[in-house]
Short mmCIF file of C-alpha atoms in Angstrom, two decimals:
data_model
loop_
_atom_site.label_atom_id
_atom_site.label_comp_id
_atom_site.label_asym_id
_atom_site.label_seq_id
_atom_site.Cartn_x
_atom_site.Cartn_y
_atom_site.Cartn_z
CA MET Q 1 15.21 -15.71 -7.48
CA THR Q 2 11.72 -16.03 -8.85
CA THR Q 3 10.23 -13.25 -10.86
CA PRO Q 4 6.87 -12.55 -9.33
CA SER Q 5 4.11 -11.69 -11.70
CA THR Q 6 1.13 -9.56 -10.90
CA ARG Q 7 -2.40 -10.73 -11.52
CA GLN Q 8 -4.39 -9.50 -14.45
CA PRO Q 9 -5.29 -5.93 -13.53
CA ARG Q 10 -8.87 -5.66 -12.24
CA PRO Q 11 -9.22 -1.96 -11.47
CA HIS Q 12 -12.19 -2.07 -9.10
CA ALA Q 13 -11.05 -5.12 -7.19
CA ASP Q 14 -7.58 -3.59 -6.91
CA VAL Q 15 -8.92 -0.38 -5.39
CA LEU Q 16 -10.81 -2.37 -2.75
CA ARG Q 17 -7.87 -4.61 -1.98
CA ASP Q 18 -5.43 -1.68 -1.82
CA THR Q 19 -7.81 0.14 0.50
CA ALA Q 20 -7.98 -2.92 2.73
CA THR Q 21 -4.18 -3.30 2.70
CA LEU Q 22 -3.64 0.33 3.65
CA THR Q 23 -6.34 0.16 6.33
CA GLY Q 24 -4.62 -2.94 7.68
CA ARG Q 25 -1.35 -1.05 7.83
CA ILE Q 26 -2.74 1.59 10.19
CA LEU Q 27 -4.47 -1.04 12.30
CA ARG Q 28 -1.21 -2.99 12.62
CA HIS Q 29 0.24 0.09 14.26
CA TRP Q 30 -1.85 -0.96 17.25
CA ARG Q 31 0.42 -3.91 17.78
CA GLY Q 32 3.52 -1.87 17.03
CA ARG Q 33 2.88 0.96 19.48
CA PRO Q 34 0.14 -0.10 21.88
CA VAL Q 35 1.09 2.37 24.60
CA SER Q 36 0.83 5.58 22.62
CA ILE Q 37 -2.40 4.45 20.97
CA LEU Q 38 -3.89 3.43 24.31
CA LEU Q 39 -2.91 6.79 25.80
CA GLY Q 40 -4.68 8.52 22.93
CA LEU Q 41 -7.80 6.49 23.64
CA LEU Q 42 -7.64 7.05 27.38
CA PHE Q 43 -7.17 10.80 27.11
CA PRO Q 44 -10.92 11.49 26.74
CA VAL Q 45 -11.48 9.27 29.79
CA LEU Q 46 -9.15 11.55 31.72
CA MET Q 47 -11.17 14.51 30.50
CA VAL Q 48 -14.36 12.94 31.79
CA VAL Q 49 -12.75 12.54 35.20
CA MET Q 50 -11.46 16.11 35.14
CA PHE Q 51 -14.62 17.78 33.96
CA GLY Q 52 -17.05 15.44 35.66
CA TYR Q 53 -15.46 15.28 39.08
CA ILE Q 54 -13.17 18.31 39.38
CA PHE Q 55 -15.22 21.02 37.63
CA GLY Q 56 -18.48 19.13 37.68
CA GLY Q 57 -19.38 20.12 41.24
CA ALA Q 58 -19.38 23.77 40.25
CA MET Q 59 -21.26 23.20 36.99
CA ALA Q 60 -24.98 23.66 36.72
CA ALA Q 61 -26.47 21.24 34.24
CA PRO Q 62 -29.65 22.39 32.62
CA GLY Q 63 -32.32 20.09 34.04
CA GLY Q 64 -30.30 17.18 35.40
CA LYS Q 65 -26.93 15.89 36.60
CA TYR Q 66 -23.86 17.48 35.00
CA MET Q 67 -22.34 14.07 34.23
CA ASP Q 68 -25.38 13.21 32.10
CA PHE Q 69 -24.89 16.45 30.20
CA LEU Q 70 -21.13 15.98 29.91
CA ILE Q 71 -20.88 12.43 28.54
CA PRO Q 72 -22.66 13.07 25.22
CA GLY Q 73 -20.54 16.21 24.86
CA MET Q 74 -17.39 14.19 25.47
CA LEU Q 75 -18.46 11.56 22.93
CA ALA Q 76 -18.66 14.32 20.33
CA MET Q 77 -15.36 15.74 21.58
CA THR Q 78 -13.74 12.30 21.12
CA MET Q 79 -14.71 12.47 17.45
CA LEU Q 80 -12.98 15.84 17.20
CA PHE Q 81 -9.78 14.46 18.73
CA GLY Q 82 -9.63 12.10 15.74
CA LEU Q 83 -8.87 15.11 13.59
CA GLU Q 84 -5.60 15.85 15.33
CA SER Q 85 -4.44 12.24 15.34
CA MET Q 86 -5.18 12.08 11.62
CA VAL Q 87 -3.12 15.21 10.96
CA VAL Q 88 -0.23 13.83 13.00
CA SER Q 89 -0.41 10.49 11.21
CA VAL Q 90 -0.55 11.99 7.70
CA THR Q 91 2.32 14.42 8.33
CA ASN Q 92 4.40 11.63 9.85
CA ASP Q 93 3.97 9.54 6.71
CA THR Q 94 5.20 12.45 4.64
CA ALA Q 95 8.17 13.06 6.93
CA LYS Q 96 9.19 9.39 7.00
CA GLY Q 97 8.90 8.92 3.25
CA ILE Q 98 5.99 6.46 3.27
CA THR Q 99 3.89 8.86 1.24
CA GLU Q 100 6.57 8.99 -1.46
CA ARG Q 101 6.99 5.23 -1.48
CA ILE Q 102 3.26 4.69 -1.84
CA ARG Q 103 3.03 7.31 -4.55
CA SER Q 104 5.75 5.54 -6.53
CA MET Q 105 3.59 2.38 -6.57
CA PRO Q 106 0.63 1.62 -8.83
CA ILE Q 107 -2.05 2.58 -6.30
CA THR Q 108 -4.97 4.91 -6.95
CA THR Q 109 -5.57 8.10 -4.97
CA THR Q 110 -8.95 6.65 -3.97
CA ALA Q 111 -7.35 3.63 -2.28
CA VAL Q 112 -4.77 5.71 -0.42
CA LEU Q 113 -7.30 8.18 0.98
CA ALA Q 114 -10.09 5.66 1.57
CA GLY Q 115 -7.64 3.43 3.47
CA ARG Q 116 -6.81 6.31 5.78
CA SER Q 117 -10.43 7.20 6.34
CA ALA Q 118 -11.52 3.60 6.95
CA ALA Q 119 -8.73 2.95 9.45
CA ASP Q 120 -9.63 6.09 11.35
CA ILE Q 121 -13.31 5.16 11.49
CA LEU Q 122 -12.39 1.73 12.88
CA ASN Q 123 -10.12 3.35 15.46
CA SER Q 124 -12.92 5.70 16.44
CA VAL Q 125 -15.29 2.76 17.01
CA VAL Q 126 -12.85 1.48 19.62
CA GLY Q 127 -12.52 4.98 21.09
CA LEU Q 128 -16.29 5.32 21.28
CA ALA Q 129 -16.67 1.92 22.93
CA ILE Q 130 -14.16 2.93 25.60
CA MET Q 131 -15.92 6.25 26.19
CA ILE Q 132 -19.37 4.70 26.38
CA ALA Q 133 -18.07 2.14 28.87
CA THR Q 134 -16.52 4.98 30.87
CA GLY Q 135 -19.82 6.85 30.80
CA LEU Q 136 -21.72 3.83 32.06
CA LEU Q 137 -19.14 3.37 34.82
CA VAL Q 138 -19.57 6.93 36.08
CA GLY Q 139 -23.33 6.60 36.18
CA TRP Q 140 -24.40 8.01 32.84
CA ALA Q 141 -27.10 6.06 31.02
CA PRO Q 142 -29.06 6.37 27.81
CA ASN Q 143 -32.73 6.64 28.74
CA ARG Q 144 -34.37 5.86 25.43
CA SER Q 145 -34.51 2.84 23.12
CA LEU Q 146 -31.58 0.84 21.82
CA LEU Q 147 -32.45 2.03 18.35
CA GLN Q 148 -32.05 5.64 19.41
CA ALA Q 149 -28.76 4.82 21.12
CA LEU Q 150 -27.52 3.20 17.91
CA ALA Q 151 -28.67 6.23 15.94
CA SER Q 152 -26.51 8.34 18.25
CA VAL Q 153 -23.48 6.19 17.51
CA GLY Q 154 -24.27 6.54 13.83
CA LEU Q 155 -24.36 10.34 14.10
CA LEU Q 156 -21.06 10.34 15.98
CA LEU Q 157 -19.35 8.19 13.34
CA TRP Q 158 -20.85 10.34 10.60
CA LEU Q 159 -19.24 13.38 12.23
CA ARG Q 160 -15.96 11.50 12.50
CA PHE Q 161 -16.16 10.55 8.84
CA ALA Q 162 -16.33 14.25 7.96
CA PHE Q 163 -13.42 15.03 10.29
CA THR Q 164 -11.23 12.37 8.61
CA TRP Q 165 -11.36 14.40 5.39
CA VAL Q 166 -10.61 17.65 7.20
CA GLY Q 167 -7.69 15.85 8.87
CA ILE Q 168 -6.32 14.30 5.66
CA TYR Q 169 -6.54 17.66 3.92
CA LEU Q 170 -4.83 19.57 6.73
CA GLY Q 171 -2.18 16.85 7.07
CA LEU Q 172 -1.31 17.01 3.38
CA LEU Q 173 -1.41 20.81 3.45
CA LEU Q 174 0.76 21.26 6.54
CA LYS Q 175 3.27 18.55 5.57
CA THR Q 176 5.49 18.58 8.68
CA PRO Q 177 4.68 16.96 12.03
CA GLU Q 178 5.85 20.19 13.69
CA SER Q 179 3.10 22.24 12.07
CA ALA Q 180 0.57 19.57 13.07
CA VAL Q 181 0.99 20.93 16.59
CA ALA Q 182 -0.98 23.99 15.44
CA VAL Q 183 -3.95 21.73 14.78
CA GLN Q 184 -3.57 20.10 18.18
CA VAL Q 185 -3.80 23.53 19.74
CA LEU Q 186 -6.68 24.74 17.57
CA VAL Q 187 -8.80 21.70 18.33
CA TRP Q 188 -9.34 23.04 21.84
CA PRO Q 189 -11.05 26.36 21.09
CA VAL Q 190 -13.20 24.55 18.50
CA GLY Q 191 -14.14 22.01 21.16
CA PHE Q 192 -14.80 24.52 23.92
CA LEU Q 193 -16.76 26.86 21.67
CA SER Q 194 -19.57 24.35 21.52
CA SER Q 195 -22.22 22.84 23.71
CA ALA Q 196 -19.89 19.94 24.61
CA PHE Q 197 -19.10 21.17 28.13
CA VAL Q 198 -21.52 23.97 28.93
CA SER Q 199 -24.74 25.39 27.60
CA PRO Q 200 -23.85 28.09 25.04
CA ASP Q 201 -26.41 30.51 26.51
CA THR Q 202 -24.08 31.01 29.47
CA MET Q 203 -21.54 32.58 27.07
CA PRO Q 204 -21.38 36.21 25.82
CA ALA Q 205 -23.78 36.69 22.92
CA TRP Q 206 -21.24 36.50 20.08
CA LEU Q 207 -19.61 33.35 21.46
CA ASP Q 208 -23.07 31.93 22.08
CA ALA Q 209 -23.82 32.34 18.38
CA ILE Q 210 -20.64 30.54 17.32
CA ALA Q 211 -21.13 27.77 19.87
CA THR Q 212 -24.76 27.30 18.91
CA TRP Q 213 -23.93 26.74 15.25
CA ASN Q 214 -20.73 24.73 15.81
CA PRO Q 215 -21.05 21.34 14.05
CA LEU Q 216 -19.85 19.73 17.27
CA SER Q 217 -22.80 21.29 19.14
CA ALA Q 218 -25.23 19.93 16.57
CA THR Q 219 -24.03 16.36 17.13
CA ALA Q 220 -23.74 16.77 20.93
CA THR Q 221 -27.25 18.19 21.18
CA ALA Q 222 -28.71 15.62 18.80
CA ILE Q 223 -27.34 12.68 20.76
CA ARG Q 224 -28.43 14.21 24.08
CA GLU Q 225 -31.91 14.16 22.64
CA LEU Q 226 -31.56 10.60 21.30
CA PHE Q 227 -30.05 9.33 24.55
CA GLY Q 228 -32.72 11.19 26.55
CA ASN Q 229 -30.05 13.10 28.49
CA PRO Q 230 -30.38 16.63 29.88
CA SER Q 231 -29.72 19.21 27.20
CA TRP Q 232 -29.83 22.98 26.90
CA ASN Q 233 -32.90 24.87 25.86
CA ALA Q 234 -31.71 28.16 24.42
CA GLY Q 235 -30.37 28.38 20.89
CA GLY Q 236 -33.72 28.46 19.16
CA TRP Q 237 -33.91 26.91 15.72
CA ALA Q 238 -30.46 25.31 15.81
CA ASN Q 239 -31.24 23.61 19.08
CA GLN Q 240 -34.62 22.36 17.98
CA HIS Q 241 -33.31 20.99 14.68
CA SER Q 242 -30.15 19.48 16.10
CA ILE Q 243 -30.67 16.03 14.53
CA MET Q 244 -31.11 17.55 11.12
CA LEU Q 245 -28.01 19.70 11.65
CA ALA Q 246 -26.06 16.69 12.92
CA LEU Q 247 -26.84 15.03 9.60
CA ALA Q 248 -26.24 18.12 7.48
CA TRP Q 249 -23.05 19.55 8.98
CA PRO Q 250 -20.85 16.47 8.34
CA ALA Q 251 -22.27 16.29 4.81
CA VAL Q 252 -21.26 19.91 4.21
CA LEU Q 253 -17.78 19.34 5.67
CA THR Q 254 -17.31 16.20 3.55
CA VAL Q 255 -18.47 17.91 0.37
CA ILE Q 256 -15.90 20.65 0.99
CA PHE Q 257 -12.96 18.72 2.38
CA LEU Q 258 -13.05 15.41 0.49
CA PRO Q 259 -12.37 17.09 -2.88
CA LEU Q 260 -9.81 19.34 -1.21
CA ALA Q 261 -8.00 16.29 0.19
CA VAL Q 262 -7.99 14.58 -3.21
CA ARG Q 263 -6.72 17.75 -4.88
CA GLN Q 264 -4.02 18.23 -2.26
CA TYR Q 265 -2.85 14.62 -2.65
CA ARG Q 266 -2.63 15.00 -6.42
CA ALA Q 267 -0.87 18.34 -5.98
CA LEU Q 268 2.03 16.54 -4.33
CA ALA Q 269 3.19 15.98 -7.92
CA ALA Q 270 3.17 19.70 -8.73
CA MET G 1 20.22 -0.38 -30.84
CA SER G 2 17.40 -1.16 -28.44
CA GLU G 3 15.24 1.49 -26.88
CA PRO G 4 16.95 3.25 -23.97
CA ALA G 5 15.63 2.34 -20.49
CA ILE G 6 15.53 5.99 -19.51
CA GLU G 7 15.21 8.88 -21.87
CA ALA G 8 14.68 12.46 -20.76
CA ILE G 9 14.64 15.24 -23.31
CA ASP G 10 14.83 18.91 -22.42
CA VAL G 11 13.05 18.51 -19.09
CA ARG G 12 12.27 21.70 -17.21
CA LYS G 13 10.96 22.19 -13.72
CA ARG G 14 10.56 25.42 -11.84
CA TYR G 15 9.53 25.77 -8.25
CA LYS G 16 8.09 29.04 -7.07
CA ASP G 17 11.32 30.99 -6.86
CA LYS G 18 13.91 28.64 -8.26
CA THR G 19 14.67 26.70 -11.42
CA ALA G 20 15.41 23.10 -10.46
CA LEU G 21 15.81 21.56 -13.92
CA ASP G 22 16.79 23.67 -16.87
CA GLY G 23 16.90 21.60 -20.04
CA PHE G 24 17.81 18.30 -18.41
CA CYS G 25 18.64 15.56 -20.94
CA LEU G 26 19.63 12.02 -20.13
CA ARG G 27 19.70 8.68 -21.91
CA VAL G 28 20.49 5.45 -20.11
CA ARG G 29 20.95 2.23 -22.08
CA THR G 30 19.08 -0.87 -20.96
CA GLY G 31 21.12 -3.03 -18.63
CA THR G 32 23.55 -0.32 -17.57
CA VAL G 33 24.05 1.66 -14.40
CA CYS G 34 24.16 5.43 -14.65
CA ALA G 35 25.25 7.68 -11.82
CA LEU G 36 23.83 11.15 -11.64
CA LEU G 37 26.49 13.06 -9.85
CA GLY G 38 26.29 16.58 -8.57
CA PRO G 39 26.40 18.92 -5.59
CA ASN G 40 23.47 19.64 -3.30
CA GLY G 41 20.80 21.61 -5.09
CA ALA G 42 22.00 20.63 -8.57
CA GLY G 43 18.65 19.01 -9.35
CA LYS G 44 19.45 15.33 -8.79
CA THR G 45 16.48 14.60 -6.59
CA THR G 46 14.12 16.65 -8.75
CA ALA G 47 15.27 14.61 -11.76
CA VAL G 48 14.66 11.31 -9.97
CA ARG G 49 11.27 12.44 -8.71
CA ILE G 50 10.23 13.33 -12.24
CA LEU G 51 11.55 10.07 -13.68
CA THR G 52 9.69 8.09 -11.01
CA THR G 53 6.36 9.90 -11.63
CA LEU G 54 6.36 11.63 -8.25
CA LEU G 55 6.65 15.06 -9.80
CA ARG G 56 5.21 16.48 -13.02
CA PRO G 57 7.71 18.36 -15.19
CA ASP G 58 6.77 21.76 -16.60
CA ALA G 59 8.10 20.77 -20.02
CA GLY G 60 10.04 18.06 -21.76
CA GLN G 61 9.65 14.38 -22.61
CA VAL G 62 10.30 11.53 -20.22
CA HIS G 63 10.25 7.84 -21.09
CA VAL G 64 11.10 5.15 -18.58
CA ALA G 65 11.02 1.43 -19.42
CA GLY G 66 9.07 2.22 -22.57
CA CYS G 67 6.38 4.24 -20.77
CA ASP G 68 5.67 7.89 -21.22
CA VAL G 69 5.64 8.87 -17.56
CA ARG G 70 3.64 12.04 -18.13
CA ALA G 71 0.91 10.35 -20.14
CA ASP G 72 0.68 7.09 -18.24
CA PRO G 73 2.32 7.28 -14.81
CA ARG G 74 0.50 4.18 -13.53
CA ALA G 75 1.99 1.96 -16.22
CA ALA G 76 5.43 3.33 -15.40
CA ARG G 77 4.94 2.62 -11.69
CA HIS G 78 4.51 -1.08 -12.47
CA ARG G 79 7.98 -1.18 -14.02
CA ILE G 80 10.10 0.91 -11.69
CA GLY G 81 11.51 0.56 -8.22
CA LEU G 82 12.47 3.50 -6.04
CA VAL G 83 14.90 3.41 -3.17
CA GLY G 84 16.52 6.04 -1.09
CA GLN G 85 16.37 9.51 0.29
CA ASN G 86 12.67 10.10 0.17
CA ALA G 87 11.04 6.72 -0.28
CA SER G 88 11.02 4.78 2.92
CA VAL G 89 9.42 2.03 4.94
CA ASP G 90 6.93 1.96 7.81
CA GLU G 91 8.92 2.19 11.03
CA ILE G 92 6.25 0.78 13.27
CA LEU G 93 5.76 -2.40 11.27
CA THR G 94 8.25 -5.24 11.15
CA GLY G 95 10.50 -5.78 8.15
CA ARG G 96 8.37 -8.71 7.02
CA GLN G 97 5.09 -6.81 7.43
CA ASN G 98 6.53 -3.98 5.34
CA LEU G 99 7.54 -6.24 2.47
CA ILE G 100 4.26 -8.19 2.48
CA MET G 101 2.32 -4.93 2.50
CA PHE G 102 4.30 -3.44 -0.37
CA GLY G 103 3.99 -6.74 -2.25
CA LYS G 104 0.21 -6.60 -1.93
CA LEU G 105 0.24 -2.95 -3.00
CA CYS G 106 2.14 -4.09 -6.11
CA HIS G 107 -0.88 -6.36 -6.65
CA LEU G 108 0.80 -9.66 -5.94
CA PRO G 109 -1.64 -12.26 -4.65
CA THR G 110 -1.17 -12.62 -0.87
CA PRO G 111 0.68 -15.98 -0.92
CA ALA G 112 3.04 -14.66 -3.59
CA ALA G 113 3.60 -11.48 -1.56
CA ARG G 114 4.57 -13.63 1.45
CA ARG G 115 6.93 -15.78 -0.61
CA ARG G 116 8.52 -12.73 -2.17
CA ALA G 117 9.00 -11.14 1.26
CA ASP G 118 10.77 -14.30 2.48
CA GLU G 119 13.04 -14.34 -0.56
CA LEU G 120 13.96 -10.69 -0.21
CA LEU G 121 14.58 -10.96 3.53
CA GLU G 122 16.92 -13.84 2.80
CA GLN G 123 18.63 -12.05 -0.08
CA PHE G 124 19.20 -8.90 1.97
CA ASP G 125 20.34 -10.72 5.07
CA LEU G 126 17.38 -9.58 7.15
CA THR G 127 15.81 -12.94 7.99
CA GLU G 128 16.89 -12.73 11.60
CA ALA G 129 15.44 -9.24 12.08
CA ALA G 130 12.37 -9.95 9.94
CA ASP G 131 9.86 -9.95 12.78
CA ARG G 132 11.23 -6.99 14.69
CA SER G 133 9.88 -3.47 14.34
CA VAL G 134 11.90 -1.42 11.84
CA ALA G 135 12.28 1.32 14.47
CA GLY G 136 15.01 -0.83 16.04
CA TYR G 137 16.96 -1.42 12.82
CA SER G 138 20.38 0.11 12.23
CA GLY G 139 20.81 2.60 9.38
CA GLY G 140 22.33 -0.07 7.14
CA MET G 141 19.58 -2.61 7.86
CA ARG G 142 16.92 -0.02 7.18
CA ARG G 143 18.51 0.90 3.87
CA ARG G 144 18.70 -2.77 2.90
CA LEU G 145 14.99 -3.11 3.70
CA ASP G 146 14.40 -0.01 1.58
CA LEU G 147 16.28 -1.67 -1.27
CA ALA G 148 14.25 -4.84 -0.84
CA ALA G 149 11.02 -2.84 -0.95
CA GLY G 150 12.14 -1.26 -4.22
CA LEU G 151 12.77 -4.68 -5.74
CA ILE G 152 9.52 -6.48 -4.99
CA LEU G 153 8.45 -6.63 -8.62
CA SER G 154 11.97 -7.10 -10.03
CA PRO G 155 11.67 -3.69 -11.66
CA GLN G 156 12.95 -3.03 -15.16
CA VAL G 157 14.47 0.22 -13.96
CA LEU G 158 15.66 0.81 -10.44
CA PHE G 159 16.12 4.32 -9.08
CA LEU G 160 18.48 4.79 -6.17
CA ASP G 161 18.35 8.30 -4.73
CA GLU G 162 21.47 8.81 -2.63
CA PRO G 163 21.29 5.22 -1.39
CA THR G 164 24.17 5.54 1.05
CA THR G 165 23.69 9.07 2.37
CA GLY G 166 23.96 9.09 6.13
CA LEU G 167 25.45 5.61 6.40
CA ASP G 168 28.73 4.85 8.09
CA PRO G 169 31.54 3.52 5.85
CA ARG G 170 30.89 -0.10 6.75
CA ALA G 171 27.18 0.08 6.07
CA ARG G 172 27.98 1.95 2.86
CA MET G 173 30.24 -0.89 1.64
CA ASP G 174 27.43 -3.31 2.53
CA VAL G 175 24.89 -1.40 0.50
CA TRP G 176 27.37 -1.12 -2.38
CA SER G 177 27.86 -4.83 -2.55
CA THR G 178 24.11 -5.34 -2.44
CA ILE G 179 23.61 -2.87 -5.28
CA LYS G 180 26.38 -4.56 -7.27
CA SER G 181 24.68 -7.91 -6.93
CA ILE G 182 21.37 -6.45 -8.09
CA VAL G 183 22.73 -4.68 -11.13
CA GLY G 184 24.89 -7.71 -11.89
CA THR G 185 21.67 -9.44 -12.97
CA GLY G 186 21.07 -6.88 -15.72
CA THR G 187 18.69 -4.46 -14.04
CA THR G 188 19.01 -0.94 -15.38
CA ALA G 189 19.71 1.48 -12.58
CA LEU G 190 19.94 5.20 -12.10
CA LEU G 191 21.80 6.25 -9.04
CA THR G 192 22.19 9.73 -7.63
CA THR G 193 25.06 10.47 -5.36
CA GLN G 194 27.29 13.15 -3.97
CA TYR G 195 30.01 10.58 -3.39
CA LEU G 196 32.29 10.38 -6.36
CA GLU G 197 33.79 7.16 -5.18
CA GLU G 198 30.31 5.66 -5.17
CA ALA G 199 29.78 6.61 -8.80
CA ASP G 200 33.21 5.21 -9.69
CA GLN G 201 32.42 1.95 -7.89
CA LEU G 202 28.96 1.28 -9.22
CA ALA G 203 28.36 3.05 -12.50
CA ASP G 204 29.07 2.25 -16.16
CA GLN G 205 28.19 5.77 -17.11
CA ILE G 206 28.31 9.03 -15.19
CA ALA G 207 26.28 12.15 -15.85
CA LEU G 208 27.46 15.26 -14.08
CA ILE G 209 24.62 17.55 -13.20
CA ASP G 210 24.98 21.16 -12.24
CA ALA G 211 22.36 23.93 -12.06
CA GLY G 212 19.64 21.68 -13.41
CA ARG G 213 21.32 20.28 -16.51
CA VAL G 214 23.78 17.57 -17.43
CA VAL G 215 27.13 19.27 -18.02
CA ALA G 216 29.22 16.21 -18.87
CA GLU G 217 28.61 12.56 -19.60
CA GLY G 218 30.71 9.50 -20.12
CA THR G 219 32.37 6.51 -18.54
CA PRO G 220 34.45 7.23 -15.46
CA GLY G 221 37.53 6.77 -17.64
CA GLU G 222 36.34 9.18 -20.31
CA LEU G 223 35.52 11.84 -17.79
CA LYS G 224 38.92 11.54 -16.19
CA ALA G 225 40.56 11.77 -19.61
CA GLN G 226 38.71 15.02 -20.30
CA VAL G 227 40.60 16.69 -17.52
CA GLY G 228 43.77 14.65 -17.74
CA PRO G 229 45.86 16.03 -20.62
CA ASP G 230 45.94 19.60 -19.42
CA ARG G 231 47.15 18.89 -15.96
CA VAL G 232 50.55 20.01 -14.74
CA GLU G 233 51.61 18.11 -11.70
CA THR G 234 54.91 17.13 -10.23
CA VAL G 235 53.71 13.62 -9.58
CA VAL G 236 52.36 11.63 -12.50
CA ARG G 237 48.95 10.27 -11.60
CA LYS G 238 45.47 10.15 -12.97
CA PRO G 239 43.00 12.74 -11.74
CA THR G 240 40.45 11.38 -9.32
CA LEU G 241 36.78 11.72 -10.00
CA ASP G 242 36.66 14.36 -7.31
CA GLU G 243 38.95 16.50 -9.42
CA VAL G 244 36.95 15.79 -12.56
CA PHE G 245 33.86 16.86 -10.75
CA LEU G 246 35.32 20.06 -9.41
CA HIS G 247 36.90 20.89 -12.75
CA LEU G 248 33.64 20.52 -14.61
CA THR G 249 31.58 22.40 -12.09
CA GLY G 250 34.04 25.27 -12.23
CA GLN G 251 35.65 24.85 -8.86
CA PRO G 252 39.32 24.48 -7.89
CA THR G 253 40.93 21.36 -9.31
CA THR G 254 44.09 20.55 -7.44
CA THR G 255 44.07 18.56 -4.30
CA GLN G 256 45.91 21.36 -2.61
CA GLN G 257 43.24 23.86 -3.57
CA ILE G 258 40.55 21.51 -2.35
CA GLN G 259 42.30 21.24 0.94
CA GLU G 260 42.72 24.99 1.14
CA GLN G 261 39.05 25.37 0.48
CA ALA G 262 38.20 22.84 3.10
CA GLU G 263 40.14 24.86 5.64
#
């Protein structure tokens, strides 16, 4: 038996390498359970079919085809679904003892959490690609420049980045996969109380207010504008400044939930 | 005498409504195997989690492999291995992927992590299953992989938290022989168990823990002798560790009483 020796410690390089190793771990799950991951990615596609073709006929889109209104909303919605898969994944690690194993090893909090976040962002890129392809297949199209389309993708990933920290925090807080179900349920009202599916001005006034200011609405509205898709016109200031809000909301969420996630991870030792 | 591999002095830990450790003291000499033996809820797992840096104690001093685990947990993590109840492996990955990943996380260069994974798979008789997903492993195979993951850096102190809980007798014997071969090379180990036979089989020293503190300590022989002289039995025999345990934790001591209680 050889006695392996570690390299000279190089703190910064180690954090990067550990982050990459832990990101790689989550990505390897693709090969380990392709079916469940594929189903997760195809679920938003199913939603497009349901909302676009089943409800779509009865939906009035403000100033255009409903499908053109729906697809940007669904792209934002797909980012929100990342939150529940993150919570499930984090609570599973706790239940199966991986969290404990990793905590007993010389790895920094930064690497553990950054690895999670990075893997989720990479997963969401694949999810977005599938959704954009679906959109193009059902006749949706961005009508502005490539640059604006790329800016939309950037805003979507920025929103997802914020959601990864909400998800890590909730996962560490809730601990058990059973309680993660609560998040899976709560994602729906958050998603529906936005401009993702319908224009908020069709809702009762108090719901309209919530939906107008929902971070999801900010991103959905911003990318409708960037893609040149039909949008909704009510909502006043929030609607007119949607790009600014789509930049600001994820920043606010990250500033709140990133430190909470770090604190919660460290509190596992309390 | 050399510095003990594990030294815990007056360690206290309280959860919200319950005291888990109440003046826990333990000293384990380098190169020996100590079994921490006690009933459910006695504080065994809390003790291991504190010694392995997973949990901060409310009070007390803890040194493991020469590191103060409260002051410098990262240094301690380089020198310990943890196996068992709570620490586990990634079920979706293969056995080999798990060991390479944990090797890298121990900061081995990638080629060394691969070599080490091969060695451990061989040593733990998992070469054949190496490239299958852990989800399909039997309980014994999974525990052996767990053990391997705890040994990547050849730790100075190995912690085994109920390493055979939930295994069938055959798998348990397997894991025992694996543990014996590891500690045979001079690794210090702390083992927690509810199985008295396990402590008898594997340990040089036994610490009985009850209500968050060590209530008796010694070699298996010494502990048996503590109960031995006062026994009145029709058949001359030595008390088993089960009887020692029940005697010292204030429960019935004759086999008959144990049976009555079981009924």
